[in-house]
Amino acid sequence: MVGLMGFAVATGLLFGRISRPSARIGFSAKMLIAPYQNGTSLQFRVVNLRPNMLMELEASVLLMTVDGPPGALTRSFTRLTLERDRVFYLPLTWTIVHPIDSSSPLHGRTAEDLARLQAEFLILIKGYDDTFSQTVHSRSSYRYDEMEWNSKFTTAFHIDAAGDVVLDVDEVSTFIRLP
């Protein structure tokens, strides 16, 4: 009997491991430095790649830099303030925006500055998966060389003939360079 009980427990653990919900969040291919209100901002897009509903999404973005004299380099982590760090649910896309104002660690920085600092933006998205009734996580990052300066995202959805909003996931990363 113990053998069967042990098998049942092991099978349950294996099933639980395999069936654990995971977010399939798509991230834009590039992070942009884009116009924002009367200044600029750091932006990237996310999209839910599953048909289920993700609710109560939260985003956190850390800027990691490497600086110091040769042989004594240190990593620094700075949490970036976001225009909106939470949304109730993700119906289409979410453009996550960090305004670059005088309090931003990116204020006055150039592409060359970020390359010298080996800048990397670490992203964590957390949300509630309505299908599995569990919290799910997704993470990604962008390096300094995965950024486009003076650009903006194009629209990733359109209205079809029936009047329905259609999201084109292939357009989530599409952007234009500004003059």
PDB file of C-alpha atoms in Angstrom:
ATOM      1  CA  MET A   1       0.000   0.000   0.000  1.00  0.00           C
ATOM      2  CA  VAL A   2       2.861   2.356   0.761  1.00  0.00           C
ATOM      3  CA  GLY A   3       4.199   1.777  -2.746  1.00  0.00           C
ATOM      4  CA  LEU A   4       0.913   2.863  -4.324  1.00  0.00           C
ATOM      5  CA  MET A   5       0.643   5.842  -1.978  1.00  0.00           C
ATOM      6  CA  GLY A   6       4.187   6.906  -2.834  1.00  0.00           C
ATOM      7  CA  PHE A   7       3.399   6.548  -6.549  1.00  0.00           C
ATOM      8  CA  ALA A   8       0.281   8.703  -6.178  1.00  0.00           C
ATOM      9  CA  VAL A   9       2.209  11.402  -4.325  1.00  0.00           C
ATOM     10  CA  ALA A  10       5.021  11.335  -6.896  1.00  0.00           C
ATOM     11  CA  THR A  11       2.500  11.504  -9.757  1.00  0.00           C
ATOM     12  CA  GLY A  12       0.730  14.422  -8.083  1.00  0.00           C
ATOM     13  CA  LEU A  13       4.008  16.274  -7.624  1.00  0.00           C
ATOM     14  CA  LEU A  14       4.972  15.657 -11.245  1.00  0.00           C
ATOM     15  CA  PHE A  15       1.574  16.801 -12.501  1.00  0.00           C
ATOM     16  CA  GLY A  16       1.722  19.886 -10.285  1.00  0.00           C
ATOM     17  CA  ARG A  17       5.166  20.717 -11.641  1.00  0.00           C
ATOM     18  CA  ILE A  18       4.108  20.276 -15.264  1.00  0.00           C
ATOM     19  CA  SER A  19       0.742  22.012 -14.978  1.00  0.00           C
ATOM     20  CA  ARG A  20       1.977  25.043 -13.047  1.00  0.00           C
ATOM     21  CA  PRO A  21       0.636  28.134 -14.803  1.00  0.00           C
ATOM     22  CA  SER A  22       3.136  30.422 -16.430  1.00  0.00           C
ATOM     23  CA  ALA A  23       2.639  33.750 -18.099  1.00  0.00           C
ATOM     24  CA  ARG A  24       3.336  33.959 -21.800  1.00  0.00           C
ATOM     25  CA  ILE A  25       3.946  37.653 -22.045  1.00  0.00           C
ATOM     26  CA  GLY A  26       5.487  38.991 -25.213  1.00  0.00           C
ATOM     27  CA  PHE A  27       7.888  41.915 -24.965  1.00  0.00           C
ATOM     28  CA  SER A  28       8.657  44.368 -27.753  1.00  0.00           C
ATOM     29  CA  ALA A  29      11.913  43.577 -29.516  1.00  0.00           C
ATOM     30  CA  LYS A  30      13.338  46.998 -28.629  1.00  0.00           C
ATOM     31  CA  MET A  31      13.067  49.505 -25.832  1.00  0.00           C
ATOM     32  CA  LEU A  32      12.538  53.063 -27.067  1.00  0.00           C
ATOM     33  CA  ILE A  33      13.585  56.528 -26.018  1.00  0.00           C
ATOM     34  CA  ALA A  34      10.434  58.299 -27.179  1.00  0.00           C
ATOM     35  CA  PRO A  35       8.741  61.686 -26.932  1.00  0.00           C
ATOM     36  CA  TYR A  36       6.567  61.968 -23.839  1.00  0.00           C
ATOM     37  CA  GLN A  37       4.466  64.965 -22.862  1.00  0.00           C
ATOM     38  CA  ASN A  38       6.971  67.859 -22.984  1.00  0.00           C
ATOM     39  CA  GLY A  39      10.068  65.670 -22.702  1.00  0.00           C
ATOM     40  CA  THR A  40      11.185  62.103 -23.327  1.00  0.00           C
ATOM     41  CA  SER A  41      10.622  58.681 -21.835  1.00  0.00           C
ATOM     42  CA  LEU A  42      11.883  55.121 -21.849  1.00  0.00           C
ATOM     43  CA  GLN A  43       9.201  52.786 -23.253  1.00  0.00           C
ATOM     44  CA  PHE A  44       8.594  49.148 -24.066  1.00  0.00           C
ATOM     45  CA  ARG A  45       5.480  47.116 -24.806  1.00  0.00           C
ATOM     46  CA  VAL A  46       4.043  43.911 -23.401  1.00  0.00           C
ATOM     47  CA  VAL A  47       1.238  41.710 -24.717  1.00  0.00           C
ATOM     48  CA  ASN A  48      -0.476  38.568 -23.401  1.00  0.00           C
ATOM     49  CA  LEU A  49       0.277  35.724 -25.840  1.00  0.00           C
ATOM     50  CA  ARG A  50      -2.391  33.419 -24.380  1.00  0.00           C
ATOM     51  CA  PRO A  51      -6.159  33.601 -24.793  1.00  0.00           C
ATOM     52  CA  ASN A  52      -6.719  33.667 -21.023  1.00  0.00           C
ATOM     53  CA  MET A  53      -7.283  36.833 -19.008  1.00  0.00           C
ATOM     54  CA  LEU A  54      -4.456  38.360 -16.990  1.00  0.00           C
ATOM     55  CA  MET A  55      -5.628  40.743 -14.290  1.00  0.00           C
ATOM     56  CA  GLU A  56      -4.029  43.042 -11.724  1.00  0.00           C
ATOM     57  CA  LEU A  57      -0.746  43.270 -13.602  1.00  0.00           C
ATOM     58  CA  GLU A  58       2.227  44.955 -11.956  1.00  0.00           C
ATOM     59  CA  ALA A  59       5.476  46.003 -13.607  1.00  0.00           C
ATOM     60  CA  SER A  60       8.857  46.660 -11.996  1.00  0.00           C
ATOM     61  CA  VAL A  61      11.875  47.944 -13.903  1.00  0.00           C
ATOM     62  CA  LEU A  62      15.428  48.068 -12.544  1.00  0.00           C
ATOM     63  CA  LEU A  63      18.342  49.809 -14.207  1.00  0.00           C
ATOM     64  CA  MET A  64      21.561  47.854 -13.690  1.00  0.00           C
ATOM     65  CA  THR A  65      24.853  49.640 -14.394  1.00  0.00           C
ATOM     66  CA  VAL A  66      28.513  48.675 -14.034  1.00  0.00           C
ATOM     67  CA  ASP A  67      30.924  51.447 -13.052  1.00  0.00           C
ATOM     68  CA  GLY A  68      34.142  52.115 -11.216  1.00  0.00           C
ATOM     69  CA  PRO A  69      37.878  51.966 -11.759  1.00  0.00           C
ATOM     70  CA  PRO A  70      39.398  48.991 -13.613  1.00  0.00           C
ATOM     71  CA  GLY A  71      39.664  46.001 -11.310  1.00  0.00           C
ATOM     72  CA  ALA A  72      37.084  47.421  -8.895  1.00  0.00           C
ATOM     73  CA  LEU A  73      33.929  47.541 -10.984  1.00  0.00           C
ATOM     74  CA  THR A  74      30.649  47.487  -9.071  1.00  0.00           C
ATOM     75  CA  ARG A  75      27.089  46.830 -10.137  1.00  0.00           C
ATOM     76  CA  SER A  76      24.394  49.278  -9.137  1.00  0.00           C
ATOM     77  CA  PHE A  77      20.658  48.708  -9.276  1.00  0.00           C
ATOM     78  CA  THR A  78      18.157  51.564  -9.422  1.00  0.00           C
ATOM     79  CA  ARG A  79      14.397  51.066  -9.518  1.00  0.00           C
ATOM     80  CA  LEU A  80      12.818  53.217 -12.214  1.00  0.00           C
ATOM     81  CA  THR A  81       9.657  55.163 -11.502  1.00  0.00           C
ATOM     82  CA  LEU A  82       6.941  54.275 -13.982  1.00  0.00           C
ATOM     83  CA  GLU A  83       4.128  56.431 -15.292  1.00  0.00           C
ATOM     84  CA  ARG A  84       1.817  53.558 -14.346  1.00  0.00           C
ATOM     85  CA  ASP A  85       3.128  50.459 -12.600  1.00  0.00           C
ATOM     86  CA  ARG A  86      -0.225  48.623 -12.471  1.00  0.00           C
ATOM     87  CA  VAL A  87      -3.135  47.931 -14.787  1.00  0.00           C
ATOM     88  CA  PHE A  88      -6.366  46.144 -13.938  1.00  0.00           C
ATOM     89  CA  TYR A  89      -6.165  43.774 -16.906  1.00  0.00           C
ATOM     90  CA  LEU A  90      -4.377  43.414 -20.228  1.00  0.00           C
ATOM     91  CA  PRO A  91      -6.948  43.607 -23.055  1.00  0.00           C
ATOM     92  CA  LEU A  92      -4.536  44.602 -25.858  1.00  0.00           C
ATOM     93  CA  THR A  93      -1.029  45.878 -25.190  1.00  0.00           C
ATOM     94  CA  TRP A  94       0.534  47.817 -22.358  1.00  0.00           C
ATOM     95  CA  THR A  95       3.189  50.391 -23.146  1.00  0.00           C
ATOM     96  CA  ILE A  96       5.243  50.714 -19.976  1.00  0.00           C
ATOM     97  CA  VAL A  97       6.692  54.200 -19.639  1.00  0.00           C
ATOM     98  CA  HIS A  98       9.454  55.651 -17.476  1.00  0.00           C
ATOM     99  CA  PRO A  99       9.372  59.472 -17.796  1.00  0.00           C
ATOM    100  CA  ILE A 100      12.894  60.856 -18.156  1.00  0.00           C
ATOM    101  CA  ASP A 101      12.702  63.947 -15.965  1.00  0.00           C
ATOM    102  CA  SER A 102      15.235  65.608 -13.675  1.00  0.00           C
ATOM    103  CA  SER A 103      14.808  62.857 -11.053  1.00  0.00           C
ATOM    104  CA  SER A 104      15.429  60.010 -13.535  1.00  0.00           C
ATOM    105  CA  PRO A 105      18.813  58.230 -13.504  1.00  0.00           C
ATOM    106  CA  LEU A 106      18.628  58.492 -17.312  1.00  0.00           C
ATOM    107  CA  HIS A 107      18.347  62.289 -17.294  1.00  0.00           C
ATOM    108  CA  GLY A 108      21.085  63.767 -19.490  1.00  0.00           C
ATOM    109  CA  ARG A 109      22.450  60.334 -20.464  1.00  0.00           C
ATOM    110  CA  THR A 110      23.355  59.446 -24.023  1.00  0.00           C
ATOM    111  CA  ALA A 111      23.566  56.118 -25.843  1.00  0.00           C
ATOM    112  CA  GLU A 112      27.340  56.266 -25.336  1.00  0.00           C
ATOM    113  CA  ASP A 113      26.897  56.780 -21.576  1.00  0.00           C
ATOM    114  CA  LEU A 114      24.662  53.719 -21.322  1.00  0.00           C
ATOM    115  CA  ALA A 115      27.129  51.632 -23.375  1.00  0.00           C
ATOM    116  CA  ARG A 116      30.024  52.687 -21.120  1.00  0.00           C
ATOM    117  CA  LEU A 117      27.962  51.723 -18.042  1.00  0.00           C
ATOM    118  CA  GLN A 118      26.924  48.396 -19.641  1.00  0.00           C
ATOM    119  CA  ALA A 119      23.344  49.387 -18.800  1.00  0.00           C
ATOM    120  CA  GLU A 120      20.700  46.695 -18.670  1.00  0.00           C
ATOM    121  CA  PHE A 121      17.033  47.146 -17.813  1.00  0.00           C
ATOM    122  CA  LEU A 122      15.635  44.229 -15.809  1.00  0.00           C
ATOM    123  CA  ILE A 123      11.866  43.777 -16.010  1.00  0.00           C
ATOM    124  CA  LEU A 124       9.454  41.775 -13.888  1.00  0.00           C
ATOM    125  CA  ILE A 125       5.759  41.497 -14.737  1.00  0.00           C
ATOM    126  CA  LYS A 126       3.417  39.907 -12.209  1.00  0.00           C
ATOM    127  CA  GLY A 127      -0.264  39.215 -12.761  1.00  0.00           C
ATOM    128  CA  TYR A 128      -3.201  37.090 -11.751  1.00  0.00           C
ATOM    129  CA  ASP A 129      -4.137  34.358 -14.242  1.00  0.00           C
ATOM    130  CA  ASP A 130      -7.929  34.043 -14.172  1.00  0.00           C
ATOM    131  CA  THR A 131      -7.894  30.555 -15.758  1.00  0.00           C
ATOM    132  CA  PHE A 132      -5.642  28.976 -13.102  1.00  0.00           C
ATOM    133  CA  SER A 133      -6.597  31.358 -10.252  1.00  0.00           C
ATOM    134  CA  GLN A 134      -2.903  31.886  -9.514  1.00  0.00           C
ATOM    135  CA  THR A 135      -0.300  34.610  -9.677  1.00  0.00           C
ATOM    136  CA  VAL A 136       2.092  34.277 -12.622  1.00  0.00           C
ATOM    137  CA  HIS A 137       5.391  36.011 -13.370  1.00  0.00           C
ATOM    138  CA  SER A 138       7.332  36.915 -16.479  1.00  0.00           C
ATOM    139  CA  ARG A 139      10.724  38.536 -16.738  1.00  0.00           C
ATOM    140  CA  SER A 140      12.836  40.002 -19.466  1.00  0.00           C
ATOM    141  CA  SER A 141      15.598  42.522 -19.969  1.00  0.00           C
ATOM    142  CA  TYR A 142      16.928  45.004 -22.497  1.00  0.00           C
ATOM    143  CA  ARG A 143      20.596  45.885 -22.855  1.00  0.00           C
ATOM    144  CA  TYR A 144      21.850  49.310 -23.905  1.00  0.00           C
ATOM    145  CA  ASP A 145      22.304  48.009 -27.465  1.00  0.00           C
ATOM    146  CA  GLU A 146      18.637  46.923 -27.662  1.00  0.00           C
ATOM    147  CA  MET A 147      17.372  50.495 -27.520  1.00  0.00           C
ATOM    148  CA  GLU A 148      16.188  52.827 -30.253  1.00  0.00           C
ATOM    149  CA  TRP A 149      16.576  56.537 -29.636  1.00  0.00           C
ATOM    150  CA  ASN A 150      14.131  59.203 -30.870  1.00  0.00           C
ATOM    151  CA  SER A 151      11.495  56.684 -31.973  1.00  0.00           C
ATOM    152  CA  LYS A 152       7.882  55.853 -31.190  1.00  0.00           C
ATOM    153  CA  PHE A 153       5.705  52.752 -31.363  1.00  0.00           C
ATOM    154  CA  THR A 154       3.078  52.410 -34.094  1.00  0.00           C
ATOM    155  CA  THR A 155      -0.424  51.104 -33.459  1.00  0.00           C
ATOM    156  CA  ALA A 156      -0.593  47.347 -32.960  1.00  0.00           C
ATOM    157  CA  PHE A 157      -4.350  46.961 -33.427  1.00  0.00           C
ATOM    158  CA  HIS A 158      -7.085  47.939 -35.865  1.00  0.00           C
ATOM    159  CA  ILE A 159     -10.860  47.843 -36.164  1.00  0.00           C
ATOM    160  CA  ASP A 160     -12.145  45.194 -38.590  1.00  0.00           C
ATOM    161  CA  ALA A 161     -15.215  45.435 -40.874  1.00  0.00           C
ATOM    162  CA  ALA A 162     -17.477  44.086 -38.108  1.00  0.00           C
ATOM    163  CA  GLY A 163     -16.312  46.851 -35.760  1.00  0.00           C
ATOM    164  CA  ASP A 164     -14.223  44.530 -33.557  1.00  0.00           C
ATOM    165  CA  VAL A 165     -10.801  45.512 -32.263  1.00  0.00           C
ATOM    166  CA  VAL A 166      -8.148  43.165 -33.653  1.00  0.00           C
ATOM    167  CA  LEU A 167      -4.708  42.957 -32.049  1.00  0.00           C
ATOM    168  CA  ASP A 168      -1.858  42.123 -34.422  1.00  0.00           C
ATOM    169  CA  VAL A 169       0.761  40.573 -32.153  1.00  0.00           C
ATOM    170  CA  ASP A 170       3.348  40.844 -34.948  1.00  0.00           C
ATOM    171  CA  GLU A 171       3.011  44.660 -34.768  1.00  0.00           C
ATOM    172  CA  VAL A 172       3.763  44.982 -31.029  1.00  0.00           C
ATOM    173  CA  SER A 173       7.436  45.690 -31.774  1.00  0.00           C
ATOM    174  CA  THR A 174       6.873  48.002 -34.737  1.00  0.00           C
ATOM    175  CA  PHE A 175       8.172  51.546 -34.339  1.00  0.00           C
ATOM    176  CA  ILE A 176       9.145  54.521 -36.444  1.00  0.00           C
ATOM    177  CA  ARG A 177      12.200  56.726 -36.130  1.00  0.00           C
ATOM    178  CA  LEU A 178      11.419  60.387 -35.717  1.00  0.00           C
ATOM    179  CA  PRO A 179      13.179  63.167 -37.634  1.00  0.00           C
TER     180      PRO A 179
END
